[in-house]
Structures are given as structure tokens and as C-alpha cells.
N, CA, C and O atoms as a Tinker XYZ file with bonds, in Angstrom:
   360  protein
     1  N    202.579000   93.028000  123.035000    73     2
     2  CA   201.949000   93.714000  121.917000    64     1     3
     3  C    201.447000   95.078000  122.381000    63     2     4     5
     4  O    200.798000   95.186000  123.421000    81     3
     5  N    201.742000   96.093000  121.622000    73     3     6
     6  CA   201.304000   97.448000  121.950000    64     5     7
     7  C    199.854000   97.653000  121.569000    63     6     8     9
     8  O    199.401000   97.197000  120.519000    81     7
     9  N    199.139000   98.337000  122.427000    73     7    10
    10  CA   197.745000   98.678000  122.136000    64     9    11
    11  C    197.711000   99.785000  121.086000    63    10    12    13
    12  O    198.562000  100.674000  121.092000    81    11
    13  N    196.735000   99.734000  120.188000    73    11    14
    14  CA   196.590000  100.831000  119.212000    64    13    15
    15  C    196.282000  102.140000  119.940000    63    14    16    17
    16  O    195.632000  102.139000  120.986000    81    15
    17  N    196.745000  103.237000  119.386000    73    15    18
    18  CA   196.499000  104.542000  119.995000    64    17    19
    19  C    195.104000  105.050000  119.688000    63    18    20    21
    20  O    194.616000  105.962000  120.354000    81    19
    21  N    194.466000  104.480000  118.702000    73    19    22
    22  CA   193.100000  104.870000  118.337000    64    21    23
    23  C    192.234000  103.622000  118.292000    63    22    24    25
    24  O    192.710000  102.504000  118.484000    81    23
    25  N    190.992000  103.835000  118.041000    73    23    26
    26  CA   190.063000  102.721000  117.853000    64    25    27
    27  C    189.459000  102.766000  116.461000    63    26    28    29
    28  O    188.354000  102.269000  116.245000    81    27
    29  N    190.175000  103.355000  115.521000    73    27    30
    30  CA   189.685000  103.473000  114.152000    64    29    31
    31  C    189.469000  102.116000  113.490000    63    30    32    33
    32  O    188.666000  102.008000  112.563000    81    31
    33  N    190.161000  101.092000  113.941000    73    31    34
    34  CA   190.002000   99.756000  113.374000    64    33    35
    35  C    188.620000   99.169000  113.633000    63    34    36    37
    36  O    188.256000   98.159000  113.032000    81    35
    37  N    187.859000   99.781000  114.507000    73    35    38
    38  CA   186.519000   99.288000  114.844000    64    37    39
    39  C    185.431000   99.872000  113.947000    63    38    40    41
    40  O    184.258000   99.523000  114.083000    81    39
    41  N    185.817000  100.761000  113.032000    73    39    42
    42  CA   184.811000  101.445000  112.224000    64    41    43
    43  C    185.357000  101.710000  110.825000    63    42    44    45
    44  O    186.491000  102.162000  110.668000    81    43
    45  N    184.554000  101.430000  109.825000    73    43    46
    46  CA   184.880000  101.845000  108.463000    64    45    47
    47  C    183.571000  102.101000  107.722000    63    46    48    49
    48  O    182.512000  101.594000  108.091000    81    47
    49  N    183.677000  102.890000  106.684000    73    47    50
    50  CA   182.485000  103.251000  105.934000    64    49    51
    51  C    182.842000  103.317000  104.455000    63    50    52    53
    52  O    183.878000  103.864000  104.076000    81    51
    53  N    181.979000  102.760000  103.636000    73    51    54
    54  CA   182.196000  102.783000  102.189000    64    53    55
    55  C    181.005000  103.462000  101.527000    63    54    56    57
    56  O    180.063000  102.800000  101.092000    81    55
    57  N    181.056000  104.763000  101.455000    73    55    58
    58  CA   179.952000  105.519000  100.874000    64    57    59
    59  C    179.853000  105.342000   99.371000    63    58    60    61
    60  O    178.841000  105.709000   98.773000    81    59
    61  N    180.885000  104.785000   98.746000    73    59    62
    62  CA   180.849000  104.533000   97.304000    64    61    63
    63  C    180.136000  103.220000   96.981000    63    62    64    65
    64  O    179.847000  102.940000   95.818000    81    63
    65  N    179.857000  102.429000   97.991000    73    63    66
    66  CA   179.153000  101.162000   97.788000    64    65    67
    67  C    177.755000  101.435000   97.236000    63    66    68    69
    68  O    177.041000  102.304000   97.736000    81    67
    69  N    177.376000  100.699000   96.219000    73    67    70
    70  CA   176.057000  100.904000   95.614000    64    69    71
    71  C    174.907000  100.557000   96.565000    63    70    72    73
    72  O    173.756000  100.889000   96.284000    81    71
    73  N    175.204000   99.900000   97.671000    73    71    74
    74  CA   174.169000   99.538000   98.637000    64    73    75
    75  C    174.192000  100.423000   99.885000    63    74    76    77
    76  O    173.372000  100.235000  100.783000    81    75
    77  N    175.107000  101.372000   99.954000    73    75    78
    78  CA   175.241000  102.195000  101.165000    64    77    79
    79  C    174.078000  103.150000  101.335000    63    78    80    81
    80  O    173.691000  103.826000  100.382000    81    79
    81  N    173.522000  103.219000  102.513000    73    79    82
    82  CA   173.596000  102.223000  103.573000    64    81    83
    83  C    172.644000  101.075000  103.257000    63    82    84    85
    84  O    171.572000  101.295000  102.693000    81    83
    85  N    173.017000   99.891000  103.606000    73    83    86
    86  CA   172.213000   98.717000  103.249000    64    85    87
    87  C    171.013000   98.531000  104.176000    63    86    88    89
    88  O    170.174000   97.662000  103.938000    81    87
    89  N    170.930000   99.326000  105.210000    73    87    90
    90  CA   169.786000   99.311000  106.126000    64    89    91
    91  C    169.343000  100.753000  106.337000    63    90    92    93
    92  O    170.159000  101.672000  106.265000    81    91
    93  N    168.074000  100.949000  106.593000    73    91    94
    94  CA   167.578000  102.292000  106.885000    64    93    95
    95  C    168.056000  102.690000  108.277000    63    94    96    97
    96  O    167.856000  101.965000  109.252000    81    95
    97  N    168.691000  103.859000  108.349000    73    95    98
    98  CA   169.214000  104.355000  109.621000    64    97    99
    99  C    168.896000  105.841000  109.762000    63    98   100   101
   100  O    168.627000  106.528000  108.777000    81    99
   101  N    168.932000  106.318000  110.995000    73    99   102
   102  CA   168.683000  107.730000  111.245000    64   101   103
   103  C    169.887000  108.572000  110.874000    63   102   104   105
   104  O    169.736000  109.661000  110.321000    81   103
   105  N    171.095000  108.073000  111.175000    73   103   106
   106  CA   172.303000  108.858000  110.957000    64   105   107
   107  C    173.311000  108.050000  110.149000    63   106   108   109
   108  O    173.964000  107.154000  110.683000    81   107
   109  N    173.438000  108.363000  108.868000    73   107   110
   110  CA   174.349000  107.628000  107.990000    64   109   111
   111  C    175.809000  107.798000  108.397000    63   110   112   113
   112  O    176.631000  106.927000  108.111000    81   111
   113  N    176.145000  108.897000  109.057000    73   111   114
   114  CA   177.529000  109.145000  109.468000    64   113   115
   115  C    178.008000  108.126000  110.495000    63   114   116   117
   116  O    179.211000  107.903000  110.627000    81   115
   117  N    177.086000  107.506000  111.221000    73   115   118
   118  CA   177.445000  106.515000  112.237000    64   117   119
   119  C    177.321000  105.081000  111.712000    63   118   120   121
   120  O    177.584000  104.134000  112.452000    81   119
   121  N    176.928000  104.910000  110.455000    73   119   122
   122  CA   176.731000  103.575000  109.894000    64   121   123
   123  C    178.085000  102.905000  109.668000    63   122   124   125
   124  O    178.935000  103.426000  108.946000    81   123
   125  N    178.273000  101.753000  110.291000    73   123   126
   126  CA   179.538000  101.033000  110.248000    64   125   127
   127  C    179.464000   99.893000  109.234000    63   126   128   129
   128  O    178.620000   99.005000  109.346000    81   127
   129  N    180.351000   99.928000  108.250000    73   127   130
   130  CA   180.393000   98.899000  107.206000    64   129   131
   131  C    181.392000   97.781000  107.524000    63   130   132   133
   132  O    181.566000   96.867000  106.717000    81   131
   133  N    182.043000   97.841000  108.675000    73   131   134
   134  CA   183.092000   96.882000  109.006000    64   133   135
   135  C    182.628000   95.438000  108.852000    63   134   136   137
   136  O    183.351000   94.611000  108.295000    81   135
   137  N    181.445000   95.132000  109.334000    73   135   138
   138  CA   180.913000   93.779000  109.223000    64   137   139
   139  C    179.802000   93.753000  108.176000    63   138   140   141
   140  O    178.652000   93.436000  108.479000    81   139
   141  N    180.161000   94.086000  106.958000    73   139   142
   142  CA   179.212000   94.131000  105.855000    64   141   143
   143  C    178.428000   92.816000  105.777000    63   142   144   145
   144  O    177.203000   92.820000  105.665000    81   143
   145  N    179.137000   91.718000  105.837000    73   143   146
   146  CA   178.503000   90.403000  105.929000    64   145   147
   147  C    178.753000   89.915000  107.343000    63   146   148   149
   148  O    179.890000   89.624000  107.714000    81   147
   149  N    177.720000   89.827000  108.114000    73   147   150
   150  CA   177.853000   89.537000  109.542000    64   149   151
   151  C    178.477000   88.155000  109.769000    63   150   152   153
   152  O    177.947000   87.150000  109.297000    81   151
   153  N    179.597000   88.107000  110.490000    73   151   154
   154  CA   180.231000   86.824000  110.778000    64   153   155
   155  C    179.460000   85.993000  111.795000    63   154   156   157
   156  O    179.832000   84.852000  112.070000    81   155
   157  N    178.391000   86.550000  112.357000    73   155   158
   158  CA   177.618000   85.820000  113.364000    64   157   159
   159  C    176.399000   85.116000  112.776000    63   158   160   161
   160  O    175.649000   84.469000  113.506000    81   159
   161  N    176.197000   85.233000  111.487000    73   159   162
   162  CA   175.035000   84.612000  110.837000    64   161   163
   163  C    174.946000   83.127000  111.190000    63   162   164   165
   164  O    173.860000   82.610000  111.454000    81   163
   165  N    176.078000   82.454000  111.194000    73   163   166
   166  CA   176.114000   81.013000  111.426000    64   165   167
   167  C    175.702000   80.614000  112.842000    63   166   168   169
   168  O    175.469000   79.435000  113.107000    81   167
   169  N    175.610000   81.582000  113.751000    73   167   170
   170  CA   175.234000   81.262000  115.128000    64   169   171
   171  C    173.725000   81.111000  115.295000    63   170   172   173
   172  O    173.237000   80.851000  116.395000    81   171
   173  N    173.006000   81.272000  114.214000    73   171   174
   174  CA   171.542000   81.137000  114.221000    64   173   175
   175  C    170.947000   82.033000  115.302000    63   174   176   177
   176  O    171.217000   83.234000  115.314000    81   175
   177  N    170.154000   81.486000  116.198000    73   175   178
   178  CA   169.468000   82.272000  117.219000    64   177   179
   179  C    170.363000   82.801000  118.315000    63   178   180   181
   180  O    169.910000   83.583000  119.151000    81   179
   181  N    171.613000   82.401000  118.338000    73   179   182
   182  CA   172.532000   82.825000  119.385000    64   181   183
   183  C    173.402000   84.012000  118.967000    63   182   184   185
   184  O    174.371000   84.334000  119.655000    81   183
   185  N    173.075000   84.660000  117.860000    73   183   186
   186  CA   173.901000   85.766000  117.358000    64   185   187
   187  C    173.731000   87.039000  118.179000    63   186   188   189
   188  O    174.638000   87.869000  118.238000    81   187
   189  N    172.582000   87.193000  118.805000    73   187   190
   190  CA   172.321000   88.391000  119.590000    64   189   191
   191  C    171.663000   89.506000  118.804000    63   190   192   193
   192  O    171.374000   90.567000  119.357000    81   191
   193  N    171.426000   89.284000  117.531000    73   191   194
   194  CA   170.818000   90.301000  116.683000    64   193   195
   195  C    169.315000   90.147000  116.565000    63   194   196   197
   196  O    168.709000   89.270000  117.180000    81   195
   197  N    168.737000   91.006000  115.772000    73   195   198
   198  CA   167.288000   90.997000  115.548000    64   197   199
   199  C    167.033000   90.476000  114.137000    63   198   200   201
   200  O    167.301000   91.159000  113.149000    81   199
   201  N    166.519000   89.273000  114.066000    73   199   202
   202  CA   166.283000   88.629000  112.780000    64   201   203
   203  C    164.958000   87.896000  112.826000    63   202   204   205
   204  O    164.329000   87.788000  113.879000    81   203
   205  N    164.545000   87.399000  111.686000    73   203   206
   206  CA   163.349000   86.568000  111.607000    64   205   207
   207  C    163.636000   85.470000  110.597000    63   206   208   209
   208  O    164.608000   85.549000  109.845000    81   207
   209  N    162.819000   84.480000  110.580000    73   207   210
   210  CA   162.942000   83.427000  109.576000    64   209   211
   211  C    161.860000   83.652000  108.528000    63   210   212   213
   212  O    160.681000   83.786000  108.855000    81   211
   213  N    162.270000   83.691000  107.282000    73   211   214
   214  CA   161.358000   83.850000  106.159000    64   213   215
   215  C    161.509000   82.628000  105.273000    63   214   216   217
   216  O    162.573000   82.400000  104.698000    81   215
   217  N    160.454000   81.849000  105.162000    73   215   218
   218  CA   160.485000   80.604000  104.384000    64   217   219
   219  C    161.651000   79.708000  104.798000    63   218   220   221
   220  O    162.296000   79.086000  103.954000    81   219
   221  N    161.916000   79.648000  106.106000    73   219   222
   222  CA   162.960000   78.791000  106.637000    64   221   223
   223  C    164.375000   79.333000  106.513000    63   222   224   225
   224  O    165.334000   78.628000  106.826000    81   223
   225  N    164.522000   80.580000  106.059000    73   223   226
   226  CA   165.847000   81.182000  105.890000    64   225   227
   227  C    165.986000   82.351000  106.867000    63   226   228   229
   228  O    165.083000   83.177000  106.993000    81   227
   229  N    167.121000   82.409000  107.553000    73   227   230
   230  CA   167.374000   83.501000  108.492000    64   229   231
   231  C    167.455000   84.809000  107.708000    63   230   232   233
   232  O    168.259000   84.937000  106.785000    81   231
   233  N    166.626000   85.767000  108.077000    73   231   234
   234  CA   166.542000   87.067000  107.403000    64   233   235
   235  C    167.018000   88.150000  108.369000    63   234   236   237
   236  O    166.332000   88.465000  109.342000    81   235
   237  N    168.177000   88.712000  108.103000    73   235   238
   238  CA   168.787000   89.719000  108.969000    64   237   239
   239  C    168.594000   91.139000  108.441000    63   238   240   241
   240  O    169.235000   92.073000  108.923000    81   239
   241  N    167.729000   91.302000  107.468000    73   239   242
   242  CA   167.574000   92.617000  106.832000    64   241   243
   243  C    167.097000   93.689000  107.806000    63   242   244   245
   244  O    167.291000   94.876000  107.546000    81   243
   245  N    166.486000   93.307000  108.905000    73   243   246
   246  CA   166.032000   94.277000  109.897000    64   245   247
   247  C    167.006000   94.472000  111.049000    63   246   248   249
   248  O    166.700000   95.193000  112.000000    81   247
   249  N    168.157000   93.851000  110.981000    73   247   250
   250  CA   169.125000   93.910000  112.074000    64   249   251
   251  C    170.192000   94.962000  111.808000    63   250   252   253
   252  O    170.829000   94.964000  110.755000    81   251
   253  N    170.376000   95.843000  112.758000    73   251   254
   254  CA   171.407000   96.871000  112.654000    64   253   255
   255  C    172.597000   96.592000  113.568000    63   254   256   257
   256  O    173.567000   97.350000  113.560000    81   255
   257  N    172.540000   95.527000  114.348000    73   255   258
   258  CA   173.575000   95.250000  115.347000    64   257   259
   259  C    174.998000   95.360000  114.808000    63   258   260   261
   260  O    175.810000   96.038000  115.437000    81   259
   261  N    175.353000   94.735000  113.679000    73   259   262
   262  CA   176.750000   94.835000  113.234000    64   261   263
   263  C    177.121000   96.199000  112.640000    63   262   264   265
   264  O    178.278000   96.423000  112.285000    81   263
   265  N    176.162000   97.096000  112.532000    73   263   266
   266  CA   176.410000   98.388000  111.890000    64   265   267
   267  C    176.360000   99.568000  112.856000    63   266   268   269
   268  O    176.420000  100.719000  112.424000    81   267
   269  N    176.250000   99.300000  114.155000    73   267   270
   270  CA   176.085000  100.364000  115.136000    64   269   271
   271  C    177.274000  100.433000  116.080000    63   270   272   273
   272  O    178.156000   99.575000  116.053000    81   271
   273  N    177.285000  101.459000  116.910000    73   271   274
   274  CA   178.323000  101.600000  117.927000    64   273   275
   275  C    178.310000  100.374000  118.828000    63   274   276   277
   276  O    177.241000   99.895000  119.208000    81   275
   277  N    179.471000   99.868000  119.168000    73   275   278
   278  CA   179.566000   98.692000  120.009000    64   277   279
   279  C    179.540000   97.391000  119.230000    63   278   280   281
   280  O    179.660000   96.312000  119.810000    81   279
   281  N    179.384000   97.489000  117.911000    73   279   282
   282  CA   179.317000   96.285000  117.080000    64   281   283
   283  C    180.598000   95.471000  117.161000    63   282   284   285
   284  O    180.554000   94.245000  117.268000    81   283
   285  N    181.729000   96.145000  117.112000    73   283   286
   286  CA   183.013000   95.440000  117.148000    64   285   287
   287  C    183.114000   94.598000  118.419000    63   286   288   289
   288  O    183.461000   93.418000  118.359000    81   287
   289  N    182.815000   95.195000  119.552000    73   287   290
   290  CA   182.899000   94.478000  120.823000    64   289   291
   291  C    181.938000   93.295000  120.857000    63   290   292   293
   292  O    182.293000   92.215000  121.328000    81   291
   293  N    180.724000   93.499000  120.358000    73   291   294
   294  CA   179.744000   92.406000  120.367000    64   293   295
   295  C    180.201000   91.253000  119.473000    63   294   296   297
   296  O    180.190000   90.095000  119.890000    81   295
   297  N    180.597000   91.572000  118.255000    73   295   298
   298  CA   181.033000   90.520000  117.329000    64   297   299
   299  C    182.233000   89.776000  117.894000    63   298   300   301
   300  O    182.268000   88.546000  117.864000    81   299
   301  N    183.201000   90.495000  118.400000    73   299   302
   302  CA   184.394000   89.847000  118.933000    64   301   303
   303  C    184.067000   88.982000  120.149000    63   302   304   305
   304  O    184.729000   87.969000  120.376000    81   303
   305  N    183.067000   89.361000  120.925000    73   303   306
   306  CA   182.691000   88.552000  122.091000    64   305   307
   307  C    182.081000   87.217000  121.679000    63   306   308   309
   308  O    182.034000   86.284000  122.482000    81   307
   309  N    181.619000   87.119000  120.453000    73   307   310
   310  CA   180.985000   85.896000  119.953000    64   309   311
   311  C    181.907000   85.068000  119.050000    63   310   312   313
   312  O    181.534000   83.969000  118.640000    81   311
   313  N    183.095000   85.576000  118.736000    73   311   314
   314  CA   183.966000   84.883000  117.781000    64   313   315
   315  C    184.446000   83.521000  118.274000    63   314   316   317
   316  O    184.733000   82.644000  117.459000    81   315
   317  N    184.537000   83.327000  119.571000    73   315   318
   318  CA   184.894000   82.006000  120.100000    64   317   319
   319  C    183.890000   80.946000  119.658000    63   318   320   321
   320  O    184.272000   79.831000  119.305000    81   319
   321  N    182.611000   81.295000  119.678000    73   319   322
   322  CA   181.559000   80.370000  119.231000    64   321   323
   323  C    181.666000   80.108000  117.732000    63   322   324   325
   324  O    181.489000   78.975000  117.283000    81   323
   325  N    181.953000   81.148000  116.964000    73   323   326
   326  CA   182.102000   81.001000  115.510000    64   325   327
   327  C    183.279000   80.079000  115.203000    63   326   328   329
   328  O    183.171000   79.184000  114.365000    81   327
   329  N    184.397000   80.301000  115.881000    73   327   330
   330  CA   185.588000   79.471000  115.659000    64   329   331
   331  C    185.309000   78.014000  116.029000    63   330   332   333
   332  O    185.739000   77.100000  115.325000    81   331
   333  N    184.595000   77.800000  117.123000    73   331   334
   334  CA   184.267000   76.433000  117.542000    64   333   335
   335  C    183.441000   75.728000  116.474000    63   334   336   337
   336  O    183.738000   74.588000  116.114000    81   335
   337  N    182.413000   76.389000  115.965000    73   335   338
   338  CA   181.570000   75.786000  114.932000    64   337   339
   339  C    182.373000   75.550000  113.657000    63   338   340   341
   340  O    182.240000   74.507000  113.017000    81   339
   341  N    183.199000   76.514000  113.296000    73   339   342
   342  CA   184.017000   76.390000  112.091000    64   341   343
   343  C    185.092000   75.326000  112.193000    63   342   344   345
   344  O    185.606000   74.860000  111.176000    81   343
   345  N    185.435000   74.938000  113.411000    73   343   346
   346  CA   186.482000   73.941000  113.629000    64   345   347
   347  C    185.948000   72.528000  113.793000    63   346   348   349
   348  O    186.723000   71.573000  113.838000    81   347
   349  N    184.629000   72.386000  113.883000    73   347   350
   350  CA   184.044000   71.043000  114.068000    64   349   351
   351  C    184.292000   70.182000  112.861000    63   350   352   353
   352  O    184.134000   70.608000  111.717000    81   351
   353  N    184.684000   68.960000  113.142000    73   351   354
   354  CA   184.931000   68.005000  112.050000    64   353   355
   355  C    183.636000   67.288000  111.711000    63   354   356   357
   356  O    182.820000   66.994000  112.584000    81   355
   357  N    183.471000   67.022000  110.464000    73   355   358
   358  CA   182.250000   66.315000  110.021000    64   357   359
   359  C    182.437000   64.835000  110.111000    63   358   360
   360  O    181.525000   64.077000  109.783000    81   359
């Protein structure tokens, strides 16, 4: 398999989204929408992000991890855990 010549697949932005940016940031030009809904939510405390529990529900509203530089690498490094949990039989 040939490696991509760019790394554009690691970043996308939807400025037309009515929620853009969905978190307060210093520089909107660097805000990454690729993981709009974080695929690591299901990892609970092992996601590596900054979250809190509000009334027993994981609240990621203060987490910028999936929206910053290096997000793609971090998320992909955790996908093995996500796949394992998603593959467990009940």
C-alpha cells in the first residue's frame, strides 16, 4: 500500500456547522472537526482526554483532545481498545 503524499486526511473543518467551533479555542483555524463525536467516549477513564462526570454521565465538553494537533495519532493509538470493547459478546 502506498503512503499518502499528504496528511490532509488527519484534519477537516466544517465552518458551516451551526456548532462550529463546539469548544472555546484560541485559534479557530487549527480546530479539527475530524472527530466531531469522539470515538474514545466508550473507553471511559482510559480515553486520555479531560472530562468529568456530571450526575453520573461522562461530560467531555471541556476536552479539546480530539480537536487539536496530534488528535489523529492519539485516537488511532486507542482504536485497538475500542475495537476490543465493540467486539465483546454479551
